[in-house]
mmCIF file of C-alpha atoms in Angstrom:
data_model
loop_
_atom_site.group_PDB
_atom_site.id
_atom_site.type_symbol
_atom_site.label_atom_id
_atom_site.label_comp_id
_atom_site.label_asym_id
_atom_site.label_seq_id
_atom_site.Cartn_x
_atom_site.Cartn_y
_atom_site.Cartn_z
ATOM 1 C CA UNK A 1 -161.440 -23.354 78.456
ATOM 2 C CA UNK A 2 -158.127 -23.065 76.965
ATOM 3 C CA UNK A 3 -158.966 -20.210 74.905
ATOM 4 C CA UNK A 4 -160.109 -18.737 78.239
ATOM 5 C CA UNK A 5 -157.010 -19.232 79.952
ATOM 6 C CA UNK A 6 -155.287 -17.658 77.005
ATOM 7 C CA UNK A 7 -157.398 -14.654 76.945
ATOM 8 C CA UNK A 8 -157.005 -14.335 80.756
ATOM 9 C CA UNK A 9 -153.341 -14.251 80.376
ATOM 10 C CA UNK A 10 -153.054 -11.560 77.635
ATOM 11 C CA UNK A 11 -150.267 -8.865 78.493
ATOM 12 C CA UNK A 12 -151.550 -5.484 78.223
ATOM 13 C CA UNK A 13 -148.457 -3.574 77.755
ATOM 14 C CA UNK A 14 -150.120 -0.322 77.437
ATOM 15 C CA UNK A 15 -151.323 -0.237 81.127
ATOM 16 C CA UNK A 16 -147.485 -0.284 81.940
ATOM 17 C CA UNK A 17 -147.134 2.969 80.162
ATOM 18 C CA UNK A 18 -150.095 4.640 81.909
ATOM 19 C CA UNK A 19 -148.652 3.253 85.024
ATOM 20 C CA UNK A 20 -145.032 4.868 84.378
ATOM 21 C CA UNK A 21 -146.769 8.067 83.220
ATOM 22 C CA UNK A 22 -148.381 8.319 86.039
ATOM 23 C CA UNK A 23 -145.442 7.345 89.094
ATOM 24 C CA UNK A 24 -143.271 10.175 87.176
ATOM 25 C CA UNK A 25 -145.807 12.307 87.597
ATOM 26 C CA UNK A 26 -146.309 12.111 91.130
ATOM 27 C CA UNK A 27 -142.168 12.069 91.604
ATOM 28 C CA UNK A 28 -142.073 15.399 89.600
ATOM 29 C CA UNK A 29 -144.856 16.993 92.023
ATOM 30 C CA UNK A 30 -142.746 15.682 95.034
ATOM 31 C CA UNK A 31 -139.942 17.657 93.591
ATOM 32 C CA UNK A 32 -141.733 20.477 93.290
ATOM 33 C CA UNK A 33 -141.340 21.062 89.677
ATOM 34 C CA UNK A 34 -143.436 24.148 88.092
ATOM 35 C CA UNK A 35 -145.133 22.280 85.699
ATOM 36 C CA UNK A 36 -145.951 18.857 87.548
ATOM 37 C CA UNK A 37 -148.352 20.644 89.677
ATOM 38 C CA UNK A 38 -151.207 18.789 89.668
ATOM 39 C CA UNK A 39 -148.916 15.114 89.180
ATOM 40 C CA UNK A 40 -150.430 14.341 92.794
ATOM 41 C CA UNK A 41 -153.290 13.153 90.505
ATOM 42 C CA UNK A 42 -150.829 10.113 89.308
ATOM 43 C CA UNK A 43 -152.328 9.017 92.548
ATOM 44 C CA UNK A 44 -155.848 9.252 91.476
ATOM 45 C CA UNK A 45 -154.810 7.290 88.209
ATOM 46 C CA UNK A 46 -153.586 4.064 90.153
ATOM 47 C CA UNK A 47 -157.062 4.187 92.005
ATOM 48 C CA UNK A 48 -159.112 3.829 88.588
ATOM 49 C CA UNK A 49 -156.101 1.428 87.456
ATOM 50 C CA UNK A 50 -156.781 -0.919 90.553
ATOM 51 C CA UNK A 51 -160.038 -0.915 90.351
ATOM 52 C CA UNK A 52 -160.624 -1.962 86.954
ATOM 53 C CA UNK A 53 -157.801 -4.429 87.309
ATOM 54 C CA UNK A 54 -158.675 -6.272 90.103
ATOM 55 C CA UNK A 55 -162.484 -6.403 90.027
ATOM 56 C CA UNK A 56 -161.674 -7.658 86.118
ATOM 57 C CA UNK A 57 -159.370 -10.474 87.803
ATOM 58 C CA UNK A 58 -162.156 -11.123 90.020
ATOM 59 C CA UNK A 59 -165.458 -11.223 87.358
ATOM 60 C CA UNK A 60 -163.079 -13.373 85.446
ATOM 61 C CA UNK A 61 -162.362 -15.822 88.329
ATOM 62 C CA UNK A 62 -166.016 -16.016 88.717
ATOM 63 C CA UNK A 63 -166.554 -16.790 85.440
ATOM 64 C CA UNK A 64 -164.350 -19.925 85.183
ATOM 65 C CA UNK A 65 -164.506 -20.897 88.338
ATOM 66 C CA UNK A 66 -168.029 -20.207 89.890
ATOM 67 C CA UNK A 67 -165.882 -19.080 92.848
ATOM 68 C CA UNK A 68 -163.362 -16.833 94.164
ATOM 69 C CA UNK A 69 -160.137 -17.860 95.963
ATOM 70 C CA UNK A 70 -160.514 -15.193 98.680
ATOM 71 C CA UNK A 71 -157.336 -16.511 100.677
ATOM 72 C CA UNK A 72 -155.638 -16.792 97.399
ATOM 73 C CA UNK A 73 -156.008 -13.673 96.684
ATOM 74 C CA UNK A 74 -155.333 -11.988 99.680
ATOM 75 C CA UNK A 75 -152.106 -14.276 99.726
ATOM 76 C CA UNK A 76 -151.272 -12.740 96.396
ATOM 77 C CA UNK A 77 -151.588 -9.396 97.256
ATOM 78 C CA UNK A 78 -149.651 -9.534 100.461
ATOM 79 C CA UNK A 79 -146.601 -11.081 98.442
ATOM 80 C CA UNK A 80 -147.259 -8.797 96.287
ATOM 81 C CA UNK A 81 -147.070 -5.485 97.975
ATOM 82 C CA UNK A 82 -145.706 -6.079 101.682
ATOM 83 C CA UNK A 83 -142.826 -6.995 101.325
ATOM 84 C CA UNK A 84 -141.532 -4.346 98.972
ATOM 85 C CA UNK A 85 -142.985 -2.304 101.525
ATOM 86 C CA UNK A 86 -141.284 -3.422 104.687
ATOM 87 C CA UNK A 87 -138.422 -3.476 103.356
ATOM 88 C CA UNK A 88 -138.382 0.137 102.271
ATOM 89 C CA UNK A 89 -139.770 0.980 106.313
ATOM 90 C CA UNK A 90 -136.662 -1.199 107.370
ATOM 91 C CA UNK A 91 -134.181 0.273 105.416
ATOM 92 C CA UNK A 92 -136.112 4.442 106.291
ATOM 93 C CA UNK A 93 -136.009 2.942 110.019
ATOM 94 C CA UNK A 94 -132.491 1.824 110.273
ATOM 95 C CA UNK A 95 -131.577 5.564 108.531
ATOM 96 C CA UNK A 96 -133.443 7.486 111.188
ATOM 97 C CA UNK A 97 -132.210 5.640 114.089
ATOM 98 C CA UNK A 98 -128.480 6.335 113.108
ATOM 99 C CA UNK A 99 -128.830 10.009 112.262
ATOM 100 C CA UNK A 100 -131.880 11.067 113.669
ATOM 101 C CA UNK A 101 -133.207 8.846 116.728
ATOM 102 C CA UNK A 102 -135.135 10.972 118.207
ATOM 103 C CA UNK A 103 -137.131 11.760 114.754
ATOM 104 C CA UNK A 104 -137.785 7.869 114.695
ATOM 105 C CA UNK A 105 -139.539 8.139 117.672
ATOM 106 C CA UNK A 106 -142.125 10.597 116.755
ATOM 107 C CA UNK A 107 -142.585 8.838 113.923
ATOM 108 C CA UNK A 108 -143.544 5.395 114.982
ATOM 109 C CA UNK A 109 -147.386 5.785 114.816
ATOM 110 C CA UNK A 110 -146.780 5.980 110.784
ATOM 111 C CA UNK A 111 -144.222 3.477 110.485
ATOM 112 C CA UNK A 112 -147.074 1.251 112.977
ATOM 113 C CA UNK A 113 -150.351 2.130 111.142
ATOM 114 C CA UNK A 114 -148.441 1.521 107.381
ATOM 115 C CA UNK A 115 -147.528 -1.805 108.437
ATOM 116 C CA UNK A 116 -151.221 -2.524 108.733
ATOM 117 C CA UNK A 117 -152.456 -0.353 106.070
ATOM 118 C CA UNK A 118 -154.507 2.860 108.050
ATOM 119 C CA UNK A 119 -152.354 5.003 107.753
ATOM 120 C CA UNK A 120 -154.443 7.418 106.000
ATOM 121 C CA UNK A 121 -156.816 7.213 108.975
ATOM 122 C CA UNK A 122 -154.069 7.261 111.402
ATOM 123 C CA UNK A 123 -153.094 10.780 109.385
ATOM 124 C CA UNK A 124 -156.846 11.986 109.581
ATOM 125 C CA UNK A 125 -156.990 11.381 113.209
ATOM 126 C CA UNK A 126 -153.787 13.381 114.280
ATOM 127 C CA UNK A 127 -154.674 16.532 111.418
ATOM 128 C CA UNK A 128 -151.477 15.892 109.352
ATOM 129 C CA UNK A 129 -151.437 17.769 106.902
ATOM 130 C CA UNK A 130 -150.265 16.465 103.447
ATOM 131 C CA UNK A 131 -149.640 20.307 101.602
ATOM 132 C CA UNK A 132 -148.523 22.142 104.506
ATOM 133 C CA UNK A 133 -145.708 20.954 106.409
ATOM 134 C CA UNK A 134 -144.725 22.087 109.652
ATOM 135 C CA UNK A 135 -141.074 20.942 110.585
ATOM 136 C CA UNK A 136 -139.416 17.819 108.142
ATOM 137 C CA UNK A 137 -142.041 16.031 106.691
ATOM 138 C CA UNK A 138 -142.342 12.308 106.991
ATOM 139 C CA UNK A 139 -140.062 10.580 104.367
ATOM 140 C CA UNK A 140 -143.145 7.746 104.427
ATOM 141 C CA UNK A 141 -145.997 10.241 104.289
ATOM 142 C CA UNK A 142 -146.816 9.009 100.965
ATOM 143 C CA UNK A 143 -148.007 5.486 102.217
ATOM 144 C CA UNK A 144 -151.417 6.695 103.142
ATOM 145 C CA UNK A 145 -152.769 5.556 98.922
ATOM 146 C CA UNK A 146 -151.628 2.392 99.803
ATOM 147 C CA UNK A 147 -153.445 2.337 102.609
ATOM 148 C CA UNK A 148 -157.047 2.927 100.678
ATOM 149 C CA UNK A 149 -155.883 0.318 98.320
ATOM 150 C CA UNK A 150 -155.359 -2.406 100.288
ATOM 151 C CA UNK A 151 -158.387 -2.030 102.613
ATOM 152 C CA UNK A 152 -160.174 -1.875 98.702
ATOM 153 C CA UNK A 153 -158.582 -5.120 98.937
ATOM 154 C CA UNK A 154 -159.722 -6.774 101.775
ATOM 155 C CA UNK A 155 -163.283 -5.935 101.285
ATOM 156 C CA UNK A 156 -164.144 -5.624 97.532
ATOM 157 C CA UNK A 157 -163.881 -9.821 96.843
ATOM 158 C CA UNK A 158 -166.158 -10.385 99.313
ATOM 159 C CA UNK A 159 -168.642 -7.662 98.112
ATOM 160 C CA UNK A 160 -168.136 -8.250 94.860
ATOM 161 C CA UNK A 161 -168.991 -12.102 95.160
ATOM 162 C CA UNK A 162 -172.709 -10.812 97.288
ATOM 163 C CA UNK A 163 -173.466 -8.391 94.748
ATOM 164 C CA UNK A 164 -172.987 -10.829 91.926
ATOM 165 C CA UNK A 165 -175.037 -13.393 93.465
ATOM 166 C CA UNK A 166 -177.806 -10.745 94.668
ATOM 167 C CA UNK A 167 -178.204 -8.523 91.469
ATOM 168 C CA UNK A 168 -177.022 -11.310 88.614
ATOM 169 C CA UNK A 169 -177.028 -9.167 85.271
ATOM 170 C CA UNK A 170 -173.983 -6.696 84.465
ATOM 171 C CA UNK A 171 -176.287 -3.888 83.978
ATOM 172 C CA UNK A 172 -177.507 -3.963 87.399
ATOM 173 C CA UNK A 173 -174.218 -4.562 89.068
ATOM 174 C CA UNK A 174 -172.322 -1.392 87.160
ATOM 175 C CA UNK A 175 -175.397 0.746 88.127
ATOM 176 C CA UNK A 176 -175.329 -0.384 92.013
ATOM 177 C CA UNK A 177 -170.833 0.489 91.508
ATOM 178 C CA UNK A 178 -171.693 3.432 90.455
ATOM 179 C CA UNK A 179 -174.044 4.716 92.650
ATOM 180 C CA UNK A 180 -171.697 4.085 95.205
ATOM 181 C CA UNK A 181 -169.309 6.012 93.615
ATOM 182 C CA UNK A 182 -171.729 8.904 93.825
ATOM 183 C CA UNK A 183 -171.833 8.927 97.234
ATOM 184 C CA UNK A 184 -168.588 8.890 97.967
ATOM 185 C CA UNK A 185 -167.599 11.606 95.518
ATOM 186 C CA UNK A 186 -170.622 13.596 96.848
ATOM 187 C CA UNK A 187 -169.216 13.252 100.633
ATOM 188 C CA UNK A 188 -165.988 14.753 99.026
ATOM 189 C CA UNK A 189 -167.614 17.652 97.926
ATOM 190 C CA UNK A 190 -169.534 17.929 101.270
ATOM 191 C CA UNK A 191 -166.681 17.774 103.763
ATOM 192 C CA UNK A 192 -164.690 19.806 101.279
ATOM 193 C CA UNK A 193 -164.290 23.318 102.787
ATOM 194 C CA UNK A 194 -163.141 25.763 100.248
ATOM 195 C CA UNK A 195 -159.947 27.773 101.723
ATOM 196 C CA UNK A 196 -159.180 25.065 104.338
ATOM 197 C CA UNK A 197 -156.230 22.688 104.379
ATOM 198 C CA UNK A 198 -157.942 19.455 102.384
ATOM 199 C CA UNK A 199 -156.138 16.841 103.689
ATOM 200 C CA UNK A 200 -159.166 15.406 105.519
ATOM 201 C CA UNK A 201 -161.056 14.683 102.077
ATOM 202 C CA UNK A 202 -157.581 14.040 100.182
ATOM 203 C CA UNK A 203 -156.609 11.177 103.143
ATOM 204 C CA UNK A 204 -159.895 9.797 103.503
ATOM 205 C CA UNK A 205 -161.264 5.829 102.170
ATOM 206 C CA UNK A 206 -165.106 7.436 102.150
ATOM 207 C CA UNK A 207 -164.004 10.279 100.020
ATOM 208 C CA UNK A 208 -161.359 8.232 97.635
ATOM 209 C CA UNK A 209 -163.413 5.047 97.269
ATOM 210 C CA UNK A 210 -165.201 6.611 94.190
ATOM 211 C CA UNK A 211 -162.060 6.300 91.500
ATOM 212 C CA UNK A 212 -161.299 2.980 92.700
ATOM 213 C CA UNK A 213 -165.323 2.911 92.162
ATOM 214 C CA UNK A 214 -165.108 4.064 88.681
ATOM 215 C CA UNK A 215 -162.537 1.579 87.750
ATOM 216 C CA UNK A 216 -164.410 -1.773 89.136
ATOM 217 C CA UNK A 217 -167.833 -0.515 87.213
ATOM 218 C CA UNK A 218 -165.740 -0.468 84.058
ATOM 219 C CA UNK A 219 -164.323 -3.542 84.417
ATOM 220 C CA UNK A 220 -168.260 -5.008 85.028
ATOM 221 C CA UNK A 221 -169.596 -3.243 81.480
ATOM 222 C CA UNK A 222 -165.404 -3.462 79.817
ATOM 223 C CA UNK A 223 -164.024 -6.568 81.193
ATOM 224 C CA UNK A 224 -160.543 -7.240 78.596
ATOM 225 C CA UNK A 225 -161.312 -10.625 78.362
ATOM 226 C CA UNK A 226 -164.283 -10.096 76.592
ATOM 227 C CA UNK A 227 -162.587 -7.833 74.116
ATOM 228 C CA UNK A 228 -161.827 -8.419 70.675
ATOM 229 C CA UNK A 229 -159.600 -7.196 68.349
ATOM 230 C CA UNK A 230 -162.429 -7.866 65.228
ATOM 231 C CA UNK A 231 -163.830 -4.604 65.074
ATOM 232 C CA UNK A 232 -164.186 -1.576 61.825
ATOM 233 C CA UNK A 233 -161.948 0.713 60.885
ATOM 234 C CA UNK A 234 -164.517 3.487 62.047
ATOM 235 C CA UNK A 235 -164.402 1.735 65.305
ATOM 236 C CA UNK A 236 -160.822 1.639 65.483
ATOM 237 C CA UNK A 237 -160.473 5.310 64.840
ATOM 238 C CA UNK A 238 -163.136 6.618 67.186
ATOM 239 C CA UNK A 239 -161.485 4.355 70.239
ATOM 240 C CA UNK A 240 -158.127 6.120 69.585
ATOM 241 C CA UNK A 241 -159.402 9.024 69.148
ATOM 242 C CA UNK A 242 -161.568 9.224 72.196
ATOM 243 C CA UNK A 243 -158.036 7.802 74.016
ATOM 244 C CA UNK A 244 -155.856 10.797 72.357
ATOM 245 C CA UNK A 245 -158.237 13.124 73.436
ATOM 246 C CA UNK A 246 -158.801 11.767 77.554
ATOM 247 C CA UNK A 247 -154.916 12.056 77.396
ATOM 248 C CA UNK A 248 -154.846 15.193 76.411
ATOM 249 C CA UNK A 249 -156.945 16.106 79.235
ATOM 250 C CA UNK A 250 -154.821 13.850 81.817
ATOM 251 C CA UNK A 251 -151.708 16.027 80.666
ATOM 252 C CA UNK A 252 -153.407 19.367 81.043
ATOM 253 C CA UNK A 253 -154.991 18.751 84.281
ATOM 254 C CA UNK A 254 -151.541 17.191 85.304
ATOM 255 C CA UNK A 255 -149.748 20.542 84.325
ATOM 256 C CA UNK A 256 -152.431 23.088 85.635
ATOM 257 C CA UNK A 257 -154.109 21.859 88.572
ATOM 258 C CA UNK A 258 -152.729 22.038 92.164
ATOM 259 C CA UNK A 259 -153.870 20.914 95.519
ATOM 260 C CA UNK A 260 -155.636 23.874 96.564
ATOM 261 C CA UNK A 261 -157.934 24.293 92.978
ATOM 262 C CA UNK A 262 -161.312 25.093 93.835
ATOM 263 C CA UNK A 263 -162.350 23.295 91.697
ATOM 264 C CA UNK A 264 -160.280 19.963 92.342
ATOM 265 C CA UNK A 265 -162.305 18.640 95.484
ATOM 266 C CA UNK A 266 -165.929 19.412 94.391
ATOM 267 C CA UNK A 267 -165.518 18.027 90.714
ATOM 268 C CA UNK A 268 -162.003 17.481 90.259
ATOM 269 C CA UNK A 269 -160.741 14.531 91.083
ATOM 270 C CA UNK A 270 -164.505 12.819 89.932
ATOM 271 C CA UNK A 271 -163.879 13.919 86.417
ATOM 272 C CA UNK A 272 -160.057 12.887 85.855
ATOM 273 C CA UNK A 273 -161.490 9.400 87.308
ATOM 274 C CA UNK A 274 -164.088 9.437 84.290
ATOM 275 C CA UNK A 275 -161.175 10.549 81.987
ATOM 276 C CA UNK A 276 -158.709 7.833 83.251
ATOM 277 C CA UNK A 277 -161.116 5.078 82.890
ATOM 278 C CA UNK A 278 -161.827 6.370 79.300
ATOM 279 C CA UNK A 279 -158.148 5.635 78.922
ATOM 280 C CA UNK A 280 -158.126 2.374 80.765
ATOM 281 C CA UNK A 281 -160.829 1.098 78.135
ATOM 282 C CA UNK A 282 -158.699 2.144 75.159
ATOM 283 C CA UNK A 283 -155.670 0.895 76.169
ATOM 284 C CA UNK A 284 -157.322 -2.531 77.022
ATOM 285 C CA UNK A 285 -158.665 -3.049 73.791
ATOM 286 C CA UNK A 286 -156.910 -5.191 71.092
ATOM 287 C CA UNK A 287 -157.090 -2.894 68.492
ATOM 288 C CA UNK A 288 -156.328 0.300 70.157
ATOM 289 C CA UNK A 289 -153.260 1.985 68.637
ATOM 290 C CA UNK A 290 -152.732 4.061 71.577
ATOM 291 C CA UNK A 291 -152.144 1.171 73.507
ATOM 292 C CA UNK A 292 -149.208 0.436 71.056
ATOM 293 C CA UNK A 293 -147.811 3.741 71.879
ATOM 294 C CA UNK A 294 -148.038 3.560 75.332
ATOM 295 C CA UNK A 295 -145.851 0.504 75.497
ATOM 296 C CA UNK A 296 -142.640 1.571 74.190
ATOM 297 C CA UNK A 297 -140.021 -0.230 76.142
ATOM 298 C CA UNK A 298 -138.854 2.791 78.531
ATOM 299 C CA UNK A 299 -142.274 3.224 79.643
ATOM 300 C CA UNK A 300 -143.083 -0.817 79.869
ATOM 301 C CA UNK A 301 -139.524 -0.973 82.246
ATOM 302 C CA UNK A 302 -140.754 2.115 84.657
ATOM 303 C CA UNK A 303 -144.655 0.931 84.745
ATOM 304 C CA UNK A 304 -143.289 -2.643 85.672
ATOM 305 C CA UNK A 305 -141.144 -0.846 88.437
ATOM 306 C CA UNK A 306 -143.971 1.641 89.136
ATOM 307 C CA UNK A 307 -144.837 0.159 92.635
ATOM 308 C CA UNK A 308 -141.252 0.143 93.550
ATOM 309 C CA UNK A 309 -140.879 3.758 92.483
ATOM 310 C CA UNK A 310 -143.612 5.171 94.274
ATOM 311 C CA UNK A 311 -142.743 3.423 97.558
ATOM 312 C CA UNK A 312 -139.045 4.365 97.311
ATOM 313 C CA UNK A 313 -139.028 8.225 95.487
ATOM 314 C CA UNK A 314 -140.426 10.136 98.528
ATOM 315 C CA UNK A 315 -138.052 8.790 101.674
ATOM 316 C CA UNK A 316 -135.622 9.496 98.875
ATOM 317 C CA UNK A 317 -136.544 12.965 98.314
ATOM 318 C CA UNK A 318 -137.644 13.940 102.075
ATOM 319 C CA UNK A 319 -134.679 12.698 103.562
ATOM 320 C CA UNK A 320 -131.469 13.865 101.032
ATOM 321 C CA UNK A 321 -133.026 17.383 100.569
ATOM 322 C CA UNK A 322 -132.089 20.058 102.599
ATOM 323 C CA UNK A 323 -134.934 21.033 105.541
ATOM 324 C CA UNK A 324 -134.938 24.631 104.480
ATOM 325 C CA UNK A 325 -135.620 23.731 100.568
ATOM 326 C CA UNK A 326 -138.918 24.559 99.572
ATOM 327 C CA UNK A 327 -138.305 25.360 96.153
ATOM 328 C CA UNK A 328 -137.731 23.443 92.989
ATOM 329 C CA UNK A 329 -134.335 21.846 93.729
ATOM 330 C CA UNK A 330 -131.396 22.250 90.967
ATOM 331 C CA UNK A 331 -130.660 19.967 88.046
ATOM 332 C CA UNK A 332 -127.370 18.195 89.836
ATOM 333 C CA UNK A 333 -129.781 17.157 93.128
ATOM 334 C CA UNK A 334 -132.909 15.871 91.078
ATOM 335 C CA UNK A 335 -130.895 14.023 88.897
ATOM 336 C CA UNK A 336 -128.587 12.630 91.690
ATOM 337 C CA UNK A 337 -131.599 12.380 93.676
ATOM 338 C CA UNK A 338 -133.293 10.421 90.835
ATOM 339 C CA UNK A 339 -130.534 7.872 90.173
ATOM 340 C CA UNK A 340 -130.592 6.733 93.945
ATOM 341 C CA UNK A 341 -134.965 6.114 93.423
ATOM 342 C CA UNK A 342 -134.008 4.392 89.987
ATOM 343 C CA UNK A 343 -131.402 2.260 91.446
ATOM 344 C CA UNK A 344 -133.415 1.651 94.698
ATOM 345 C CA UNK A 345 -136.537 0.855 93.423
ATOM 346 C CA UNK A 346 -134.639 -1.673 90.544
ATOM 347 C CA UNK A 347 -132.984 -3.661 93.061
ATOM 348 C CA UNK A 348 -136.392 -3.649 94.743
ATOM 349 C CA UNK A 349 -138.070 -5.023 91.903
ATOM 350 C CA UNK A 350 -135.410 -7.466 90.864
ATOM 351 C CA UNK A 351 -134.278 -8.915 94.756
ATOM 352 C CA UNK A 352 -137.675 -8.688 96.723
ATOM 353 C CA UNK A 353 -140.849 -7.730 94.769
ATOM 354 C CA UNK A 354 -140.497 -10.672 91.420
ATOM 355 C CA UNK A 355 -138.812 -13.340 93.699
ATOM 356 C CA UNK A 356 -141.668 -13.370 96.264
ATOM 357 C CA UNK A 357 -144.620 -12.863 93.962
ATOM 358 C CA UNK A 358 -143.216 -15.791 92.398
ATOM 359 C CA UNK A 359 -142.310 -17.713 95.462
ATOM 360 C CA UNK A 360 -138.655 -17.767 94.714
ATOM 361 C CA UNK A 361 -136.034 -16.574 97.040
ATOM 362 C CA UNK A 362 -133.364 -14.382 95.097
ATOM 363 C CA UNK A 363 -130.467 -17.470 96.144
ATOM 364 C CA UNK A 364 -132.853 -20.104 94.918
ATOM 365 C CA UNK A 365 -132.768 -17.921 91.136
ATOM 366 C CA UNK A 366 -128.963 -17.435 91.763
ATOM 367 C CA UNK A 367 -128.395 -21.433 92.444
ATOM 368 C CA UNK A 368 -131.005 -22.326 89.102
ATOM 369 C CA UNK A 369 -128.484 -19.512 87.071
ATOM 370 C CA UNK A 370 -125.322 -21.054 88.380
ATOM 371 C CA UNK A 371 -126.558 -24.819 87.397
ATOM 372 C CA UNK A 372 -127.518 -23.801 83.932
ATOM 373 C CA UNK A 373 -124.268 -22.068 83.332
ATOM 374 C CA UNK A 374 -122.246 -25.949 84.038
#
């Protein structure tokens, strides 16, 4: 059991990088940057990354325990990622009352429905639009992917456990993930219509679910604690190889794709999911190289800060740019722009998201500095 324990606790560093890779991306599509245009698929990323992640958290739990914590977990998760969360909606609220009340107004159905995580539905109900923007956008329009994640959250322990118990062997369990991945990628490419506005299919759980999908049926058939380090040199070269290359394509589609590809709806986004969980599975392995790479300190600090990032860089953006800029903004306001998310999203991390996830108050780390300083 110890060993277990050990194993279960094993740092993957390299998961950090993908996660920082990713955030930037989706901040450089925000700022409409020429060659970012497909980072909107960062998003995409974080669905494979939270599926493997949590359903491995989950099989391991079962493992050990021969039962999952489901309030625990859920407990964990809200410290986790509320309230980071609310306090970014506070601080957006308390903006838009001073300067623009009557802007806070109309947007109280999305400040409402991202409290309690449907906002994407809320968004899919009224037909806003996420490309095409008539009037100032919402500086918390980005909140509907945290919407599909947590919902993931409330129901996939609960399914998981029944589909353990009912179908017993890996094998059979990965299949039945899968297949339900099918379906929901295939109602994406139903509901898709080519030359429409595709927020509909962009917004919605049924048409998302599949990445998050793809992630939990790798963690079934990849789980890292399972993993080991003991492997040939043949081995070793054909896992980072097989990374190098799925990176490759994460960069390119990153770069070339946009929201309204053809091809992005019907195929798209199903095949970066395969290519991110190629990645995943590399970078989880003990003797992956790429993993090594991918955890160079810069990237480590901005994965670690990812969630902070994401939830911070679009008010940011939407709300000290100009209404008439539709362009790629100038060096001076990206990189003043960026320092404010940076500093934001650190004092985030350091004064709300660690202390609570920890169950420490900020004073209570202050008073425990102060008393080891005497």
């Amino acid at each position: 059991m110890g060993k277990q324990k050990q194993l279960l606790k094993r740092y993957i560093p390299g998961l950090d990088g993908l996660r920082a890779i990713s955030v930037l991306a989706v901040i450089a599509y925000h700022f409409n940057l020429k060659w970012a245009k497909g980072g909107l698929l960062g998003v995409e990323v974080f669905f494979v990354l939270s599926g493997y992640l949590i359903t491995d958290q989950l099989l391991w739990e079962l493992k050990t325990q021969r039962k999952i914590s489901f309030l625990h977990f859920w407990i964990r998760r809200i410290r986790r990622l509320l309230p980071a969360m609310v306090s970014m909606l506070l601080v957006v609220a308390l903006g838009l009352i001073l300067i623009d009340p009557s802007r806070m107004q109309t947007l109280r159905g999305d400040f409402l429905s991202s409290v309690f995580y449907v906002n994407n539905w809320y968004l899919i109900f009224h037909q806003v639009s996420y490309f095409e923007s008539f009037g100032s956008p919402s500086p918390i329009g980005h909140l509907w992917s945290l919407s599909i994640e947590e919902q993931f959250y409330v129901v996939w322990p609960l399914l998981l456990f029944f589909l353990v118990r009912l179908l017993g062997r890996r094998g059979r369990l990965a299949v039945f993930i899968l297949s339900g991945a099918a379906v929901s990628a295939i109602a994406m490419a139903l509901l898709y219509e080519p030359g429409t506005d595709p927020s509909r299919v962009y917004y919605g759980t049924d048409t998302r679910a599949f990445a998050i999908l793809i992630g939990a049926a790798l963690a079934v058939v990849w789980p890292s604690w399972r993993l080991t380090d003991r492997i040939s040199s043949g081995a070793r070269l054909l896992l980072d190889l097989l990374g190098a290359v799925a990176m490759l394509i994460l960069f390119i589609m990153m770069n070339r794709t946009n929201e309204y590809d053809s091809s992005l709806y019907p195929v798209g986004f199903l095949f970066l999911s395969v290519v991110t969980a190629v990645i995943i599975a590399v970078l989880v392995h003990p003797a992956s190289q790429l993993g090594s790479i991918l955890a160079a300190k810069p990237l480590r600090w901005i994965g670690k800060r990812s969630y902070s990032l994401y939830i911070w860089h679009y008010p940011v953006i939407i709300l000290s740019s100009p209404a008439a800029n539709v362009g790629e903004p100038g060096f001076v306001d990206i990189l003043l722009q960026l320092t404010l998310i940076f500093m934001l999203s650190a004092l985030s991390y350091r004064f709300v998201e660690e202390p609570i996830r920890r169950g420490r108050s900020w004073w209570t780390r202050s008073k425990e500095l102060n008393k080891s300083t005497l």
